[in-house]
Amino acid sequence: VTSIRQLQWQSMRPNFFLILPPRLLASYPATFMTSFHLAAENKAFLNRFIRDFPTVTVIEMDIVLEQIRTIVNQVSAAINLVLVVILAAGALVLIAGVQASVDARMHESAILRALGAPRRLILGGLLIEFATLGLFAGLLATVGAELSVYFLQSKVMDMNYAPTAWIWPVGILSGSLIIGSLGVYSCRKVVSTSPVTVLREQRQVDPLKVAAIGFCFGGLCVLDLARTGCDVAGVASFHGLFMAPGNTVGNKISARVLCLHGYDDPMVQPP
């Protein structure tokens, strides 16, 4: 063995040549190869050519290349399917995790809302949490898809790896959007349920004996709670202001109300 050649079949070009004297191979059968360009509108010429020269083998490279493109497109579709499957699996795991922790989330939300946190603040926190999880899920899905492409192109098909630039922003942004939206949608009960309802559902609470007590600003809050017509047994306000919000006008107070204030309290003047 004087030399070794490595073939690159995907190059579509001759890999090497053997040059011999013509008389050395004169007694052997020969195969001649050539190539020429034929426009698409002149393809009918090939039918006449083959009839006139039946021993000639014609390989239409445009059909071969189209078949290669079809195979590559199918492989790309399979890789994109991997990305979708990973995102879908992440979404299902997220929904299962949210359902498992919904009680704890409702308890935390009830505490935050009782302390004055608006719904949009809680929803914003949930959106940031799940969008971050979606970002990492999209990143993982994109890395998995690119690794699959690399393995198929370089190891299976023996091709040069060509990274897909557009799949990175699309995969990451899609993960953030899908997981973030699903997470917030799954937790909609957390912000739509009243804190009093959450309190009544606690095992250690008698739902018929729920009351509210507040001091200073908290005293104003429990009075406002009674003004909304909330179904509680009673409220007790200590050093709480009497100013009623405008959105409680006309509501019937059903709870018992106890107000305890100092007579000389400058913040709460006697009538």
Coordinates of C-alpha atoms in Angstrom, one line a residue:
V1 CA 0.0 0.0 0.0
T2 CA 1.6 3.2 -1.2
S3 CA -1.2 5.7 -0.5
I4 CA -4.6 5.9 1.2
R5 CA -7.4 8.1 0.1
Q6 CA -10.4 9.3 2.2
L7 CA -13.5 9.7 0.1
Q8 CA -15.9 12.6 0.6
W9 CA -19.0 11.4 -1.2
Q10 CA -21.1 14.4 -0.3
S11 CA -18.8 16.7 -2.3
M12 CA -20.4 15.6 -5.6
R13 CA -17.0 15.8 -7.3
P14 CA -14.4 13.1 -8.2
N15 CA -12.3 12.4 -5.1
F16 CA -9.2 11.2 -7.0
F17 CA -8.0 10.0 -10.4
L18 CA -6.0 7.0 -11.6
I19 CA -3.8 7.8 -14.6
L20 CA -2.7 4.8 -16.7
P21 CA -1.4 4.3 -20.3
P22 CA -4.3 3.7 -22.7
R23 CA -2.8 0.4 -24.1
L24 CA -2.7 -1.1 -20.6
L25 CA -6.5 -1.1 -20.4
A26 CA -7.2 -1.6 -24.0
S27 CA -8.4 -5.2 -23.6
Y28 CA -10.8 -4.3 -20.7
P29 CA -14.3 -3.1 -20.9
A30 CA -14.6 0.7 -20.4
T31 CA -17.2 3.0 -18.8
F32 CA -17.1 6.6 -19.9
M33 CA -18.6 9.4 -17.7
T34 CA -19.4 12.9 -18.6
S35 CA -21.7 15.7 -17.5
F36 CA -23.7 18.4 -19.2
H37 CA -26.2 21.1 -18.3
L38 CA -29.8 20.7 -19.6
A39 CA -32.4 23.3 -18.9
A40 CA -35.6 22.2 -17.2
E41 CA -37.7 23.1 -20.3
N42 CA -35.6 20.7 -22.4
K43 CA -36.1 17.6 -20.3
A44 CA -38.1 16.0 -23.1
F45 CA -34.7 15.6 -24.9
L46 CA -33.7 12.9 -22.4
N47 CA -36.5 10.6 -23.5
R48 CA -35.3 10.6 -27.2
F49 CA -31.7 10.4 -26.1
I50 CA -32.3 7.2 -24.0
R51 CA -34.3 5.6 -26.9
D52 CA -31.4 6.3 -29.3
F53 CA -28.7 5.1 -26.8
P54 CA -30.3 2.5 -24.6
T55 CA -26.9 1.5 -23.1
V56 CA -26.3 5.0 -21.7
T57 CA -27.2 5.5 -18.0
V58 CA -28.5 9.0 -17.3
I59 CA -28.5 10.4 -13.7
E60 CA -30.5 13.6 -13.3
M61 CA -28.7 15.5 -10.6
D62 CA -31.5 17.9 -10.0
I63 CA -33.7 15.1 -8.9
V64 CA -31.0 13.7 -6.7
L65 CA -30.4 17.0 -5.1
E66 CA -34.2 17.5 -4.6
Q67 CA -34.3 14.1 -2.9
I68 CA -31.4 15.1 -0.6
R69 CA -33.2 18.4 0.2
T70 CA -36.3 16.4 1.1
I71 CA -34.3 14.2 3.5
V72 CA -32.6 17.2 5.1
N73 CA -36.0 18.9 5.5
Q74 CA -37.4 15.8 7.1
V75 CA -34.5 15.6 9.5
S76 CA -34.9 19.3 10.4
A77 CA -38.6 18.7 11.0
A78 CA -37.7 15.8 13.4
I79 CA -35.3 18.1 15.3
N80 CA -37.9 20.8 15.6
L81 CA -40.3 18.2 16.9
V82 CA -37.8 17.4 19.6
L83 CA -37.8 21.1 20.6
V84 CA -41.7 21.1 20.7
V85 CA -41.8 17.9 22.7
I86 CA -39.4 19.2 25.3
L87 CA -41.4 22.4 25.7
A88 CA -44.6 20.5 26.0
A89 CA -43.1 18.2 28.6
G90 CA -41.9 21.2 30.5
A91 CA -45.4 22.7 30.3
L92 CA -47.0 19.5 31.7
V93 CA -44.5 19.3 34.5
L94 CA -45.1 22.9 35.3
I95 CA -48.9 22.4 35.5
A96 CA -48.4 19.4 37.7
G97 CA -46.1 21.3 40.0
V98 CA -48.5 24.3 40.2
Q99 CA -51.4 22.0 41.1
A100 CA -49.3 20.4 43.8
S101 CA -48.4 23.7 45.4
V102 CA -51.6 25.7 44.8
D103 CA -52.6 25.5 48.5
A104 CA -49.3 27.0 49.7
R105 CA -49.5 29.6 47.0
M106 CA -53.1 30.6 48.0
H107 CA -52.0 30.9 51.6
E108 CA -49.1 33.1 50.6
S109 CA -51.3 35.2 48.3
A110 CA -53.9 35.6 51.1
I111 CA -51.2 36.9 53.5
L112 CA -49.9 39.4 50.9
R113 CA -53.3 40.6 49.9
A114 CA -54.3 41.0 53.6
L115 CA -51.2 43.2 54.0
G116 CA -52.3 45.4 51.1
A117 CA -50.6 43.9 48.1
P118 CA -52.7 44.5 44.9
R119 CA -53.6 41.7 42.5
R120 CA -51.3 43.1 39.7
L121 CA -48.3 42.9 42.1
I122 CA -49.0 39.2 42.8
L123 CA -49.6 38.5 39.2
G124 CA -46.4 40.3 38.2
G125 CA -44.5 38.1 40.7
L126 CA -46.0 35.0 39.3
L127 CA -45.3 36.1 35.7
I128 CA -41.6 36.7 36.6
E129 CA -41.3 33.4 38.3
F130 CA -42.8 31.3 35.5
A131 CA -41.2 33.3 32.7
T132 CA -37.8 32.6 34.3
L133 CA -38.6 28.9 34.5
G134 CA -39.8 29.1 30.8
L135 CA -36.5 30.8 29.8
F136 CA -34.5 27.9 31.2
A137 CA -36.9 25.3 29.7
G138 CA -36.6 27.0 26.3
L139 CA -32.8 27.1 26.7
L140 CA -32.7 23.4 27.6
A141 CA -34.9 22.5 24.6
T142 CA -32.8 24.6 22.2
V143 CA -29.6 23.0 23.5
G144 CA -31.1 19.5 23.1
A145 CA -32.3 20.3 19.6
E146 CA -28.9 21.6 18.5
L147 CA -27.1 18.7 20.0
S148 CA -29.4 16.3 18.1
V149 CA -28.6 18.2 14.9
Y150 CA -24.9 18.1 15.6
F151 CA -25.0 14.3 16.2
L152 CA -27.1 13.6 13.1
Q153 CA -25.1 15.8 10.8
S154 CA -21.6 15.0 12.0
K155 CA -21.9 11.4 13.1
V156 CA -24.8 9.8 11.2
M157 CA -24.8 11.7 7.9
D158 CA -21.1 12.5 7.9
M159 CA -21.7 16.2 7.1
N160 CA -20.3 19.4 8.4
Y161 CA -22.3 20.7 11.4
A162 CA -24.2 23.9 10.5
P163 CA -25.7 25.7 13.6
T164 CA -29.2 27.1 13.3
A165 CA -29.0 30.7 14.6
W166 CA -32.7 31.5 14.5
I167 CA -33.7 28.6 16.8
W168 CA -32.0 30.1 19.8
P169 CA -34.0 33.3 20.2
V170 CA -37.2 31.5 19.1
G171 CA -36.8 28.6 21.5
I172 CA -35.9 30.8 24.5
L173 CA -38.6 33.3 23.9
S174 CA -41.2 30.7 23.1
G175 CA -40.3 28.9 26.4
S176 CA -40.7 32.1 28.4
L177 CA -44.0 33.0 26.7
I178 CA -45.6 29.5 26.8
I179 CA -44.5 28.5 30.3
G180 CA -45.1 32.0 31.7
S181 CA -48.6 32.2 30.3
L182 CA -49.5 28.6 31.4
G183 CA -48.1 29.3 34.9
V184 CA -50.1 32.5 35.4
Y185 CA -53.2 30.9 33.9
S186 CA -52.9 27.9 36.3
C187 CA -52.5 30.2 39.3
R188 CA -55.4 32.4 38.4
K189 CA -57.3 30.9 41.4
V190 CA -54.6 32.2 43.7
V191 CA -55.4 35.9 43.1
S192 CA -59.1 35.5 42.4
T193 CA -59.9 33.8 45.7
S194 CA -60.7 36.0 48.7
P195 CA -58.3 35.9 51.6
V196 CA -61.3 35.2 53.9
T197 CA -62.2 32.2 51.8
V198 CA -58.7 30.9 52.1
L199 CA -58.8 31.4 55.8
R200 CA -62.0 29.5 56.2
E201 CA -60.5 26.5 54.3
Q202 CA -57.7 26.0 56.8
R203 CA -58.2 22.9 58.9
Q204 CA -57.5 24.7 62.2
V205 CA -60.2 27.4 61.5
D206 CA -63.9 27.2 62.3
P207 CA -65.5 28.8 59.2
L208 CA -68.4 30.1 61.3
K209 CA -66.2 32.0 63.8
V210 CA -64.0 34.1 61.6
A211 CA -63.3 37.7 62.8
A212 CA -60.9 40.5 62.0
I213 CA -58.9 42.6 64.4
G214 CA -56.8 45.7 63.4
F215 CA -54.8 48.4 65.1
C216 CA -54.3 51.9 63.6
F217 CA -54.2 51.5 59.8
G218 CA -55.2 47.8 60.4
G219 CA -58.2 49.1 62.3
L220 CA -59.2 51.2 59.2
C221 CA -58.8 48.0 57.1
V222 CA -61.0 45.9 59.2
L223 CA -63.7 48.6 59.2
D224 CA -63.5 48.7 55.5
L225 CA -63.8 45.0 55.4
A226 CA -67.1 45.2 57.3
R227 CA -68.2 48.0 54.9
T228 CA -67.8 45.7 51.9
G229 CA -70.4 43.4 53.4
C230 CA -67.9 40.5 53.9
D231 CA -69.4 37.5 55.7
V232 CA -67.4 37.5 58.9
A233 CA -68.6 37.1 62.4
G234 CA -67.2 40.5 63.5
V235 CA -64.5 43.1 63.4
A236 CA -62.6 44.9 66.1
S237 CA -60.8 48.2 65.4
F238 CA -58.3 49.7 67.8
H239 CA -57.2 53.3 67.1
G240 CA -58.6 53.0 63.6
L241 CA -59.7 55.8 61.3
F242 CA -63.3 56.2 60.4
M243 CA -62.9 57.4 56.8
A244 CA -64.9 55.2 54.5
P245 CA -63.7 54.5 50.9
G246 CA -66.0 55.6 48.1
N247 CA -66.5 52.1 46.7
T248 CA -68.4 50.8 49.8
V249 CA -71.3 53.2 49.6
G250 CA -74.6 51.3 49.8
N251 CA -73.2 48.1 51.0
K252 CA -75.0 46.5 54.0
I253 CA -72.7 45.7 57.0
S254 CA -73.5 42.2 58.2
A255 CA -70.7 41.8 60.7
R256 CA -70.7 42.9 64.3
V257 CA -68.4 45.9 64.7
L258 CA -66.4 46.9 67.9
C259 CA -64.4 50.2 67.8
L260 CA -62.1 50.9 70.7
H261 CA -60.5 54.4 70.7
G262 CA -59.2 56.8 73.3
Y263 CA -61.4 59.8 73.9
D264 CA -58.5 62.2 73.4
D265 CA -57.1 60.4 70.4
P266 CA -56.2 63.2 68.0
M267 CA -56.5 60.9 65.0
V268 CA -60.1 59.9 65.9
Q269 CA -62.2 62.7 67.1
P270 CA -65.5 61.9 68.9
P271 CA -68.6 62.9 66.9

